[in-house]
Amino acid sequence: MSWDVIARQDWALTVGERSTKGLLGLLGFVIVVTAYVYPVSGPGPHTTGRFAGAVHGSLTTLVPIVGVLLGYNAVVSERESGALRLSLSLPHSRADVVFGKFLGRVGVVTATLVASLAVAGFLVVYPFGELEAFRYLAFVGFTVWFGGVWTGIGIATSIAAATKRRALVLALFVFFVFVMVWDTVDSGVTLALNFVGLVDGALPDPLQFYFGLEPGRVFGRLTDGFVDPSATVDGAWYLSEWVALVLFVLWLVGPLGLAYRRFARGDLS
Amino acid sequence: MTAIEANEVSKRYGTVVALDRVDLTVAEGEIFGFLGPNGAGKSTFINVLLDFVSPSDGSVEIFGHDCHAEGVAARKRIGVLPEGYSVFERRTGRQHLEYAIRSKEADDDPAEILDRVGLDPTDAEREASDYSKGMAQRLVLGMALVGEPDLLLLDEPTTGLDPNGAAEMRDIIREENERGATVFFSSHILEQVEAVCDRVGILQGGELVAVDTIEGLRESLGGGTKLVITVDHMANGTLASVREIQGVETAVEREESTLEVTCTNDAKMDILVELHDAGVDVVNFRTEEASLEDMFIEYTGTGR
């Protein structure tokens, strides 16, 4: 159990980096500004629960890019330079390295998200808003988890690829597929099926489930189901927020687990 | 208890054989030199010990722990100076040592170790990525010394060090050995191995071609004596008749009146008698042991 040593060093390294400060600063800034604008931007009631629904849109774009950019070089840059050899010469296993790096980076993202959501919550509640403490805590929890999912995807590319450049390409590819083009493909398929007359309106449930697998949509269903009182989740049982909870866990464990298996077996030189 | 035990270790990369059924036992407390020309497979073997690569066949154990299956346990008791490393970015020398100390759950004083490896305190506060190769080498040696390891694994430890630094490195190796540590180090530089090692293994093309003490290697060369004879004058045909003597391998005239003859121990007297019979007066003669370099060339056919 020596991942804590690695996590501590990685935290210090990550926090000290200027590009990290920029990325995290942007994330915090957007969350706080959204909260600042939210009470004056629409009709009431203004609650933290409804705020979650409002900020969710920018989070599903920003958190993934911050996560993959923070994660992609976690291991591979040290592997390329040879610093990984120093760590693995010490009594650390490869699992310790991966888990330590994951905790270090996720820690940094978590601290940013928790701090800015705390400030945001205050801005929403004061002076006229309403705090739904339990729901808001759940939202902070889901957001942090979502940050973990994307940082994990970034780190997964970092341990699967042999060079930093390949890791970056892979990480950005995943980001673009899920965050940039996913919705477009969904709309395209819906339009096409409507056009040929196979469906009328929305997609059938199984297809909805398939498109709903994307982490941002899973996060959205959780927010709709558990946090935002103005939203509802409907459809077949496998479209429910409870299944989304399971999917959320899989998204954290799956990519890292698969990439780790490859990393654990392979030669380092 | 054996420090390192390798059983039939092979490593293949596609059709290239980097290690070919290497069998090796290093006993606790010895200084073992792992010798071979560049590309002989020394680093591959050490990479297998550190579980950076897994062997295609066979297994290696460090203090009874399999290097692949129980890698962390195997690395608990060792200090490593690996090859092809680089220091961490944006971390000072001192922070590197603190990282090693925490990782090994040791309680060493960083200042003490810095002093031992010859890094001064102001350097220790600088980022290690600005260090010269020699300073980085000293720093990582320092990391290896953390926690009084039972085995030191040093891959080409004198790379980047000046002659002074290399001598200090040898002193540290001896000190650690006197403390009770086993030392295993690889080198392609013969003098270093000759200077400190109890035993050496010579690796050539992935095969371990010899494992012995230095004396043992000398003996296995059939005496391997070099005779340097100064005479008053050289008569015609003397050289030829010396070459005829049984046991003489080579005989050459070095300067005006100096002969260099390599031969077996038994042939020494015969040579002197032959010279006397030819009417050549021997002014002076001395014997030299064949150097490890001669042996090395003999074994590997390459030199360095």
Coordinates of C-alpha atoms in Angstrom, one line a residue:
Chain A
M1 CA 0.0 0.0 0.0
S2 CA 2.3 2.7 -1.2
W3 CA 0.0 4.6 -3.5
D4 CA -0.4 7.4 -0.9
V5 CA 3.3 8.3 -1.4
I6 CA 2.8 8.5 -5.2
A7 CA -0.5 10.4 -4.8
R8 CA 1.1 13.0 -2.6
Q9 CA 4.0 13.6 -4.9
D10 CA 1.6 13.7 -7.9
W11 CA -0.7 16.2 -6.2
A12 CA 2.2 18.5 -5.5
L13 CA 3.5 18.2 -9.1
T14 CA 0.0 18.7 -10.6
V15 CA -0.9 21.7 -8.5
G16 CA 2.4 23.4 -9.3
E17 CA 1.9 23.3 -13.1
R18 CA 0.8 26.5 -14.7
S19 CA -1.3 24.8 -17.4
T20 CA -3.2 22.9 -14.6
K21 CA -3.9 26.2 -12.8
G22 CA -5.3 27.6 -16.0
L23 CA -7.6 24.7 -16.7
L24 CA -8.9 24.5 -13.2
G25 CA -9.2 28.2 -12.9
L26 CA -11.4 28.2 -16.0
L27 CA -13.6 25.4 -14.6
G28 CA -14.1 27.2 -11.3
F29 CA -14.7 30.5 -13.0
V30 CA -17.5 29.1 -15.2
I31 CA -19.2 27.4 -12.3
V32 CA -19.1 30.5 -10.2
V33 CA -20.2 32.9 -12.9
T34 CA -23.1 30.6 -13.8
A35 CA -24.2 30.7 -10.2
Y36 CA -23.8 34.5 -10.1
V37 CA -26.0 35.0 -13.2
Y38 CA -28.5 32.2 -12.5
P39 CA -30.8 34.1 -10.0
V40 CA -31.3 37.0 -12.4
S41 CA -31.5 35.0 -15.6
G42 CA -34.9 33.4 -15.3
P43 CA -38.2 33.1 -13.4
G44 CA -38.1 31.6 -9.9
P45 CA -38.1 29.8 -7.6
H46 CA -34.4 29.8 -7.4
T47 CA -33.1 26.8 -5.7
T48 CA -29.8 24.9 -5.6
G49 CA -31.6 22.0 -7.2
R50 CA -32.7 23.9 -10.2
F51 CA -29.3 25.6 -10.4
A52 CA -27.9 22.1 -10.9
G53 CA -30.0 21.7 -14.0
A54 CA -28.7 25.0 -15.3
V55 CA -25.0 24.5 -14.7
H56 CA -25.1 20.9 -15.8
G57 CA -24.8 21.9 -19.5
S58 CA -21.4 23.6 -19.2
L59 CA -20.2 21.0 -16.8
T60 CA -20.7 18.2 -19.3
T61 CA -18.4 20.0 -21.7
L62 CA -15.8 21.5 -19.4
V63 CA -15.3 18.7 -16.9
P64 CA -14.4 16.2 -19.7
I65 CA -11.8 18.4 -21.4
V66 CA -10.2 19.3 -18.0
G67 CA -10.3 15.7 -17.0
V68 CA -8.6 14.3 -20.1
L69 CA -6.1 17.1 -20.4
L70 CA -5.1 16.5 -16.8
G71 CA -5.0 12.8 -17.1
Y72 CA -3.4 12.0 -20.4
N73 CA 0.2 12.8 -19.4
A74 CA 0.0 11.4 -15.9
V75 CA 1.9 8.2 -16.5
V76 CA 3.1 8.4 -20.1
S77 CA 5.3 11.5 -19.7
E78 CA 7.2 9.8 -16.9
R79 CA 7.4 6.7 -18.9
E80 CA 8.8 8.5 -21.9
S81 CA 11.4 10.4 -19.8
G82 CA 12.4 7.5 -17.7
A83 CA 11.3 8.9 -14.3
L84 CA 8.8 6.0 -14.1
R85 CA 11.8 3.7 -13.8
L86 CA 12.8 5.5 -10.6
S87 CA 9.3 5.0 -9.1
L88 CA 9.2 1.4 -10.1
S89 CA 12.7 0.7 -8.8
L90 CA 11.3 1.6 -5.4
P91 CA 8.9 -0.8 -3.7
H92 CA 5.9 0.4 -5.7
S93 CA 3.8 -1.9 -7.9
R94 CA 2.4 -0.7 -11.2
A95 CA -1.0 -0.7 -9.6
D96 CA 0.3 1.6 -6.9
V97 CA 1.6 4.0 -9.5
V98 CA -1.7 4.0 -11.5
F99 CA -3.9 4.3 -8.4
G100 CA -1.6 7.0 -6.8
K101 CA -1.6 9.0 -10.0
F102 CA -5.4 8.7 -10.3
L103 CA -5.9 9.8 -6.7
G104 CA -3.5 12.7 -7.1
R105 CA -5.1 14.1 -10.2
V106 CA -8.7 13.4 -9.2
G107 CA -7.9 15.0 -5.9
V108 CA -6.9 18.2 -7.7
V109 CA -10.1 18.2 -9.8
T110 CA -12.3 17.3 -6.8
A111 CA -10.9 20.2 -4.7
T112 CA -11.6 22.6 -7.5
L113 CA -15.1 21.3 -8.1
V114 CA -16.0 21.2 -4.4
A115 CA -14.7 24.7 -3.7
S116 CA -16.4 26.3 -6.7
L117 CA -19.7 24.5 -6.2
A118 CA -19.6 25.6 -2.5
V119 CA -19.2 29.2 -3.6
A120 CA -21.8 28.7 -6.3
G121 CA -24.3 27.3 -3.8
F122 CA -23.8 30.3 -1.6
L123 CA -24.3 32.7 -4.5
V124 CA -27.6 30.9 -5.5
V125 CA -29.0 30.8 -1.9
Y126 CA -28.0 34.4 -0.9
P127 CA -30.1 36.4 -0.6
F128 CA -33.4 35.1 -2.1
G129 CA -32.7 31.5 -3.1
E130 CA -33.4 28.3 -1.4
L131 CA -31.0 25.6 -0.3
E132 CA -32.0 21.9 -0.7
A133 CA -29.0 20.7 1.2
F134 CA -29.4 17.0 0.6
R135 CA -30.0 17.3 -3.1
Y136 CA -27.2 19.8 -3.5
L137 CA -24.8 17.5 -1.7
A138 CA -25.8 14.7 -4.1
F139 CA -25.2 17.0 -7.0
V140 CA -21.7 17.9 -5.7
G141 CA -21.1 14.1 -5.3
F142 CA -22.2 13.3 -8.9
T143 CA -20.1 16.2 -10.3
V144 CA -17.0 15.0 -8.4
W145 CA -17.7 11.5 -9.7
F146 CA -18.1 12.8 -13.2
G147 CA -14.7 14.5 -12.8
G148 CA -13.3 11.2 -11.7
V149 CA -14.7 9.4 -14.7
W150 CA -13.1 11.8 -17.2
T151 CA -9.8 12.1 -15.3
G152 CA -9.9 8.3 -15.2
I153 CA -10.4 8.1 -19.0
G154 CA -7.5 10.5 -19.4
I155 CA -5.3 8.4 -17.2
A156 CA -6.4 5.3 -19.0
T157 CA -5.1 6.7 -22.3
S158 CA -1.9 7.6 -20.4
I159 CA -1.2 4.0 -19.4
A160 CA -2.5 2.5 -22.6
A161 CA -0.3 4.5 -25.0
A162 CA 3.4 4.3 -25.3
T163 CA 4.1 7.9 -26.2
K164 CA 2.7 11.2 -24.9
R165 CA 1.6 12.2 -28.4
R166 CA -0.5 9.0 -28.9
A167 CA -2.0 9.4 -25.4
L168 CA -3.1 12.9 -26.3
V169 CA -4.6 11.9 -29.6
L170 CA -6.4 9.0 -28.0
A171 CA -7.7 11.2 -25.1
L172 CA -8.9 14.0 -27.5
F173 CA -10.5 11.4 -29.7
V174 CA -12.6 10.0 -26.9
F175 CA -13.5 13.5 -25.9
F176 CA -14.6 14.5 -29.4
V177 CA -16.6 11.3 -29.9
F178 CA -18.5 11.6 -26.6
V179 CA -18.8 15.3 -26.1
M180 CA -18.7 16.9 -29.5
V181 CA -20.3 14.5 -32.0
W182 CA -22.4 12.2 -29.9
D183 CA -25.5 14.5 -29.8
T184 CA -25.1 15.1 -33.6
V185 CA -25.1 11.4 -34.3
D186 CA -28.1 10.9 -32.0
S187 CA -30.1 13.6 -33.8
G188 CA -28.9 12.3 -37.2
V189 CA -30.1 8.8 -36.4
T190 CA -33.4 10.1 -35.1
L191 CA -34.0 12.2 -38.2
A192 CA -33.1 9.4 -40.5
L193 CA -35.3 6.8 -38.8
N194 CA -38.2 9.4 -38.7
F195 CA -37.6 10.1 -42.4
V196 CA -37.9 6.4 -43.4
G197 CA -40.8 6.1 -41.1
L198 CA -39.4 3.5 -38.8
V199 CA -40.1 5.6 -35.7
D200 CA -42.4 8.4 -34.9
G201 CA -40.8 11.1 -32.8
A202 CA -38.4 9.8 -30.2
L203 CA -36.1 6.8 -30.6
P204 CA -37.2 3.4 -29.2
D205 CA -36.1 2.7 -25.7
P206 CA -33.2 0.3 -26.5
L207 CA -31.7 2.9 -28.9
Q208 CA -32.2 5.6 -26.3
F209 CA -30.4 3.4 -23.8
Y210 CA -27.5 3.0 -26.2
F211 CA -27.1 6.7 -26.8
G212 CA -27.7 7.3 -23.1
L213 CA -24.5 5.4 -22.3
E214 CA -22.3 8.4 -22.9
P215 CA -21.0 9.6 -19.5
G216 CA -22.4 13.1 -19.8
R217 CA -25.9 11.7 -20.4
V218 CA -25.5 9.4 -17.5
F219 CA -24.6 12.4 -15.4
G220 CA -27.6 14.2 -16.8
R221 CA -30.0 11.4 -15.9
L222 CA -28.7 11.3 -12.4
T223 CA -29.1 15.1 -12.0
D224 CA -32.6 14.9 -13.5
G225 CA -33.6 12.0 -11.3
F226 CA -32.0 12.8 -8.0
V227 CA -31.3 16.5 -7.9
D228 CA -33.3 18.8 -10.1
P229 CA -37.0 18.9 -9.0
S230 CA -38.1 20.5 -12.2
A231 CA -36.9 17.5 -14.3
T232 CA -38.2 14.0 -14.5
V233 CA -36.8 10.7 -15.9
D234 CA -39.1 8.5 -17.8
G235 CA -39.0 5.5 -20.1
A236 CA -38.2 1.8 -19.6
W237 CA -36.7 0.6 -16.4
Y238 CA -33.2 0.5 -17.9
L239 CA -33.5 4.2 -18.6
S240 CA -34.0 5.0 -14.9
E241 CA -31.7 7.0 -12.7
W242 CA -30.9 3.9 -10.7
V243 CA -29.4 2.1 -13.7
A244 CA -27.6 5.3 -14.5
L245 CA -25.9 5.0 -11.1
V246 CA -24.6 1.6 -12.0
L247 CA -23.4 2.9 -15.4
F248 CA -21.6 5.7 -13.6
V249 CA -19.7 3.2 -11.5
L250 CA -18.8 1.2 -14.6
W251 CA -17.5 4.3 -16.4
L252 CA -15.1 5.0 -13.5
V253 CA -13.8 1.4 -13.2
G254 CA -14.0 0.2 -16.8
P255 CA -11.6 2.3 -18.9
L256 CA -9.0 2.4 -16.1
G257 CA -9.3 -1.4 -15.5
L258 CA -9.0 -2.3 -19.2
A259 CA -6.0 0.0 -19.7
Y260 CA -4.4 -1.2 -16.5
R261 CA -4.5 -4.8 -17.6
R262 CA -2.5 -3.9 -20.7
F263 CA -0.1 -1.8 -18.7
A264 CA 0.5 -4.5 -16.1
R265 CA 1.4 -7.1 -18.6
G266 CA 3.6 -5.1 -21.0
D267 CA 7.3 -4.5 -21.0
L268 CA 8.4 -1.0 -20.0
S269 CA 11.4 -0.7 -22.3
Chain B
M1 CA 20.6 -17.3 1.7
T2 CA 21.1 -16.2 -1.9
A3 CA 20.6 -12.6 -2.9
I4 CA 19.9 -13.3 -6.6
E5 CA 18.9 -16.6 -8.1
A6 CA 18.3 -16.8 -11.8
N7 CA 17.0 -20.0 -13.4
E8 CA 17.2 -20.4 -17.1
V9 CA 16.2 -16.9 -17.8
S10 CA 15.5 -16.1 -21.5
K11 CA 14.1 -13.0 -23.1
R12 CA 13.2 -12.8 -26.7
Y13 CA 12.0 -9.8 -28.7
G14 CA 10.5 -11.4 -31.8
T15 CA 13.4 -13.3 -33.3
V16 CA 16.1 -11.4 -31.3
V17 CA 17.4 -13.3 -28.3
A18 CA 18.4 -10.7 -25.6
L19 CA 19.0 -13.3 -22.9
D20 CA 19.7 -17.0 -23.5
R21 CA 19.0 -19.3 -20.6
V22 CA 21.0 -17.4 -18.0
D23 CA 21.7 -19.3 -14.8
L24 CA 23.2 -17.2 -12.1
T25 CA 23.5 -17.3 -8.3
V26 CA 24.7 -14.4 -6.3
A27 CA 25.4 -15.2 -2.6
E28 CA 24.6 -12.8 0.2
G29 CA 27.5 -10.5 1.0
E30 CA 29.4 -10.6 -2.2
I31 CA 30.3 -7.9 -4.7
F32 CA 29.3 -9.3 -8.1
G33 CA 30.4 -7.6 -11.3
F34 CA 28.3 -8.1 -14.3
L35 CA 30.5 -7.6 -17.3
G36 CA 29.9 -7.5 -21.0
P37 CA 30.1 -5.3 -24.1
N38 CA 27.3 -2.9 -24.9
G39 CA 24.2 -4.8 -26.1
A40 CA 25.2 -8.1 -24.5
G41 CA 22.0 -8.2 -22.4
K42 CA 23.2 -6.8 -19.1
S43 CA 20.4 -4.2 -18.9
T44 CA 17.8 -6.7 -20.0
F45 CA 18.8 -8.9 -17.2
I46 CA 18.5 -6.1 -14.7
N47 CA 15.2 -5.0 -16.2
V48 CA 14.0 -8.6 -15.5
L49 CA 15.2 -8.3 -11.9
L50 CA 13.2 -5.1 -11.6
D51 CA 10.2 -6.5 -13.4
F52 CA 10.4 -3.7 -16.0
V53 CA 10.2 -6.6 -18.5
S54 CA 9.0 -10.1 -17.9
P55 CA 11.1 -13.0 -19.0
S56 CA 10.0 -15.2 -22.0
D57 CA 11.2 -18.3 -20.0
G58 CA 12.6 -19.0 -16.6
S59 CA 12.4 -17.0 -13.4
V60 CA 14.5 -14.8 -11.2
E61 CA 14.3 -14.4 -7.4
I62 CA 15.7 -11.8 -5.1
F63 CA 16.0 -13.1 -1.5
G64 CA 13.5 -15.8 -2.4
H65 CA 10.9 -13.5 -3.8
D66 CA 10.0 -14.0 -7.5
C67 CA 10.7 -10.8 -9.3
H68 CA 7.6 -10.9 -11.4
A69 CA 5.0 -12.4 -9.1
E70 CA 6.2 -10.7 -5.9
G71 CA 7.9 -7.7 -7.4
V72 CA 7.1 -5.3 -4.5
A73 CA 8.4 -7.7 -1.9
A74 CA 11.5 -8.3 -4.0
R75 CA 12.2 -4.6 -4.3
K76 CA 11.6 -3.9 -0.6
R77 CA 15.1 -4.8 0.4
I78 CA 17.0 -3.5 -2.5
G79 CA 18.5 -0.1 -3.6
V80 CA 18.5 0.5 -7.3
L81 CA 20.5 2.7 -9.7
P82 CA 18.7 1.9 -12.9
E83 CA 19.8 2.6 -16.5
G84 CA 17.8 4.9 -18.7
Y85 CA 16.1 6.8 -15.9
S86 CA 15.5 10.5 -15.7
V87 CA 14.8 12.5 -12.6
F88 CA 11.3 13.9 -11.8
E89 CA 10.5 17.3 -13.3
R90 CA 10.1 20.3 -11.0
R91 CA 11.3 18.4 -7.9
T92 CA 14.4 19.4 -6.0
G93 CA 17.2 16.9 -5.2
R94 CA 16.1 16.9 -1.6
Q95 CA 12.5 16.1 -2.6
H96 CA 13.8 13.1 -4.6
L97 CA 15.4 11.7 -1.5
E98 CA 12.3 12.4 0.6
Y99 CA 10.3 10.5 -2.0
A100 CA 12.6 7.5 -1.7
I101 CA 12.6 7.7 2.1
R102 CA 8.8 7.7 2.2
S103 CA 8.5 5.0 -0.4
K104 CA 10.8 2.7 1.5
E105 CA 9.3 3.7 4.8
A106 CA 12.8 4.5 6.0
D107 CA 13.9 7.2 8.4
D108 CA 17.1 8.4 6.9
D109 CA 18.3 11.9 7.1
P110 CA 18.4 13.4 3.6
A111 CA 21.3 15.7 4.5
E112 CA 23.4 12.8 5.6
I113 CA 22.8 10.9 2.3
L114 CA 23.5 14.1 0.2
D115 CA 26.8 14.4 2.0
R116 CA 27.7 10.8 1.4
V117 CA 27.1 10.9 -2.4
G118 CA 28.8 14.3 -2.6
L119 CA 26.0 16.7 -3.4
D120 CA 26.2 20.0 -1.5
P121 CA 23.2 21.4 0.3
T122 CA 22.7 24.3 -2.2
D123 CA 22.5 21.8 -5.1
A124 CA 20.0 19.8 -3.1
E125 CA 17.6 22.8 -3.1
R126 CA 17.7 23.1 -6.9
E127 CA 15.4 21.3 -9.3
A128 CA 17.0 18.0 -10.2
S129 CA 16.1 18.3 -13.8
D130 CA 18.8 21.1 -14.0
Y131 CA 21.5 18.7 -12.8
S132 CA 24.4 17.5 -14.9
K133 CA 24.4 13.7 -15.7
G134 CA 27.0 13.2 -13.0
M135 CA 25.0 15.0 -10.3
A136 CA 21.8 13.1 -11.3
Q137 CA 23.8 9.9 -11.0
R138 CA 24.9 10.8 -7.5
L139 CA 21.4 11.8 -6.5
V140 CA 19.9 8.5 -7.7
L141 CA 22.7 6.6 -6.0
G142 CA 21.6 8.4 -2.9
M143 CA 18.0 7.3 -3.4
A144 CA 19.4 3.7 -3.8
L145 CA 21.2 4.0 -0.4
V146 CA 18.0 4.9 1.4
G147 CA 16.9 2.4 4.0
E148 CA 20.2 0.4 4.3
P149 CA 19.2 -2.0 1.5
D150 CA 20.4 -5.6 1.7
L151 CA 21.2 -5.6 -2.0
L152 CA 22.4 -2.8 -4.2
L153 CA 21.6 -3.2 -7.9
L154 CA 23.6 -0.7 -9.9
D155 CA 23.4 -0.6 -13.7
E156 CA 26.5 1.1 -15.2
P157 CA 26.9 3.2 -12.0
T158 CA 29.9 5.2 -13.2
T159 CA 28.2 6.6 -16.3
G160 CA 28.6 10.3 -16.4
L161 CA 31.0 10.4 -13.5
D162 CA 34.5 11.8 -13.8
P163 CA 37.4 9.6 -12.6
N164 CA 37.2 11.1 -9.2
G165 CA 33.5 10.4 -9.0
A166 CA 34.1 6.8 -10.2
A167 CA 36.5 6.3 -7.3
E168 CA 34.0 7.7 -4.8
M169 CA 31.4 5.3 -6.3
R170 CA 33.8 2.4 -5.7
D171 CA 34.4 3.6 -2.1
I172 CA 30.6 3.7 -1.5
I173 CA 30.3 0.2 -2.9
R174 CA 33.0 -1.1 -0.6
E175 CA 31.4 0.7 2.4
E176 CA 28.0 -0.7 1.7
N177 CA 29.5 -4.2 1.3
E178 CA 31.3 -3.9 4.7
R179 CA 28.0 -2.9 6.2
G180 CA 26.7 -6.2 5.0
A181 CA 25.0 -5.4 1.7
T182 CA 25.3 -7.5 -1.4
V183 CA 26.3 -5.5 -4.4
F184 CA 25.5 -6.4 -8.0
F185 CA 26.7 -4.0 -10.6
S186 CA 27.0 -4.1 -14.3
S187 CA 29.7 -2.4 -16.3
H188 CA 31.4 -2.5 -19.6
I189 CA 34.5 -0.9 -18.0
L190 CA 36.9 -3.6 -16.8
E191 CA 39.0 -1.7 -14.4
Q192 CA 36.0 -0.9 -12.3
V193 CA 35.0 -4.5 -12.0
E194 CA 38.5 -5.6 -11.4
A195 CA 39.0 -3.1 -8.6
V196 CA 36.1 -4.1 -6.4
C197 CA 34.5 -7.4 -7.3
D198 CA 34.7 -10.7 -5.6
R199 CA 33.3 -12.5 -8.6
V200 CA 32.4 -11.6 -12.1
G201 CA 30.0 -12.9 -14.7
I202 CA 30.7 -12.2 -18.3
L203 CA 27.8 -11.9 -20.6
Q204 CA 28.1 -12.1 -24.4
G205 CA 25.3 -12.1 -26.9
G206 CA 22.8 -12.8 -24.1
E207 CA 24.7 -15.8 -22.9
L208 CA 26.6 -16.0 -19.6
V209 CA 29.9 -17.3 -20.9
A210 CA 31.9 -17.3 -17.6
V211 CA 31.2 -16.9 -13.9
D212 CA 34.2 -17.0 -11.6
T213 CA 36.5 -15.0 -9.4
I214 CA 39.1 -12.9 -11.1
E215 CA 41.9 -15.2 -10.0
G216 CA 39.8 -18.2 -11.3
L217 CA 39.4 -16.5 -14.6
R218 CA 43.1 -15.9 -14.9
E219 CA 43.9 -19.6 -14.1
S220 CA 41.4 -20.8 -16.6
L221 CA 43.4 -18.9 -19.2
G222 CA 46.2 -21.5 -18.7
G223 CA 48.4 -19.5 -16.5
G224 CA 48.2 -16.5 -18.8
T225 CA 51.6 -15.1 -17.9
K226 CA 53.4 -12.4 -19.8
L227 CA 57.2 -12.4 -19.6
V228 CA 59.1 -9.2 -20.3
I229 CA 62.8 -9.9 -20.9
T230 CA 65.5 -7.4 -21.4
V231 CA 68.6 -8.8 -23.1
D232 CA 72.0 -7.4 -24.0
H233 CA 71.6 -8.1 -27.7
M234 CA 69.4 -10.0 -30.0
A235 CA 70.9 -12.7 -32.1
N236 CA 69.4 -13.7 -35.4
G237 CA 66.9 -16.5 -35.1
T238 CA 66.4 -16.1 -31.4
L239 CA 62.9 -15.0 -31.7
A240 CA 62.0 -17.9 -34.0
S241 CA 63.6 -20.4 -31.6
V242 CA 61.7 -19.0 -28.6
R243 CA 58.5 -19.4 -30.6
E244 CA 59.3 -23.1 -31.1
I245 CA 59.2 -23.7 -27.3
Q246 CA 56.2 -25.6 -26.1
G247 CA 53.8 -23.5 -24.1
V248 CA 54.7 -20.2 -25.8
E249 CA 51.8 -18.5 -27.4
T250 CA 53.3 -15.3 -28.7
A251 CA 56.8 -13.8 -28.7
V252 CA 57.5 -10.3 -30.0
E253 CA 60.4 -7.9 -30.0
R254 CA 59.3 -4.7 -28.4
E255 CA 62.2 -2.3 -28.5
E256 CA 65.9 -2.7 -29.3
S257 CA 66.5 -5.4 -26.7
T258 CA 63.2 -6.3 -25.1
L259 CA 61.2 -9.4 -25.7
E260 CA 57.5 -9.9 -24.7
V261 CA 56.4 -13.5 -24.5
T262 CA 53.1 -14.8 -23.4
C263 CA 53.2 -18.3 -22.3
T264 CA 52.0 -20.9 -19.7
N265 CA 53.7 -20.8 -16.3
D266 CA 55.7 -24.0 -17.0
A267 CA 57.3 -22.5 -20.1
K268 CA 59.0 -19.6 -18.3
M269 CA 62.2 -21.5 -17.4
D270 CA 62.5 -23.1 -20.8
I271 CA 62.5 -19.7 -22.4
L272 CA 65.4 -18.5 -20.2
V273 CA 67.3 -21.6 -20.9
E274 CA 66.8 -21.3 -24.6
L275 CA 68.1 -17.7 -24.6
H276 CA 71.1 -18.8 -22.6
D277 CA 71.9 -21.6 -25.0
A278 CA 71.6 -19.1 -27.9
G279 CA 74.3 -17.0 -26.3
V280 CA 72.0 -14.2 -25.4
D281 CA 72.6 -12.6 -21.9
V282 CA 69.5 -11.8 -20.0
V283 CA 69.9 -8.4 -18.3
N284 CA 66.6 -8.3 -16.6
F285 CA 63.2 -10.0 -16.7
R286 CA 59.8 -9.7 -15.0
T287 CA 56.5 -11.4 -15.3
E288 CA 53.1 -9.7 -15.6
E289 CA 49.7 -11.3 -15.0
A290 CA 47.4 -11.2 -17.9
S291 CA 45.0 -8.4 -17.3
L292 CA 41.3 -8.8 -17.1
E293 CA 41.2 -6.9 -20.4
D294 CA 43.1 -9.7 -22.1
M295 CA 40.7 -12.2 -20.6
F296 CA 37.7 -10.2 -21.6
I297 CA 38.9 -10.0 -25.2
E298 CA 39.6 -13.7 -25.1
Y299 CA 36.0 -14.4 -23.9
T300 CA 34.0 -12.1 -25.9
G301 CA 36.2 -11.6 -28.9
T302 CA 35.4 -8.0 -29.0
G303 CA 37.1 -6.0 -26.3
R304 CA 35.2 -2.9 -25.5

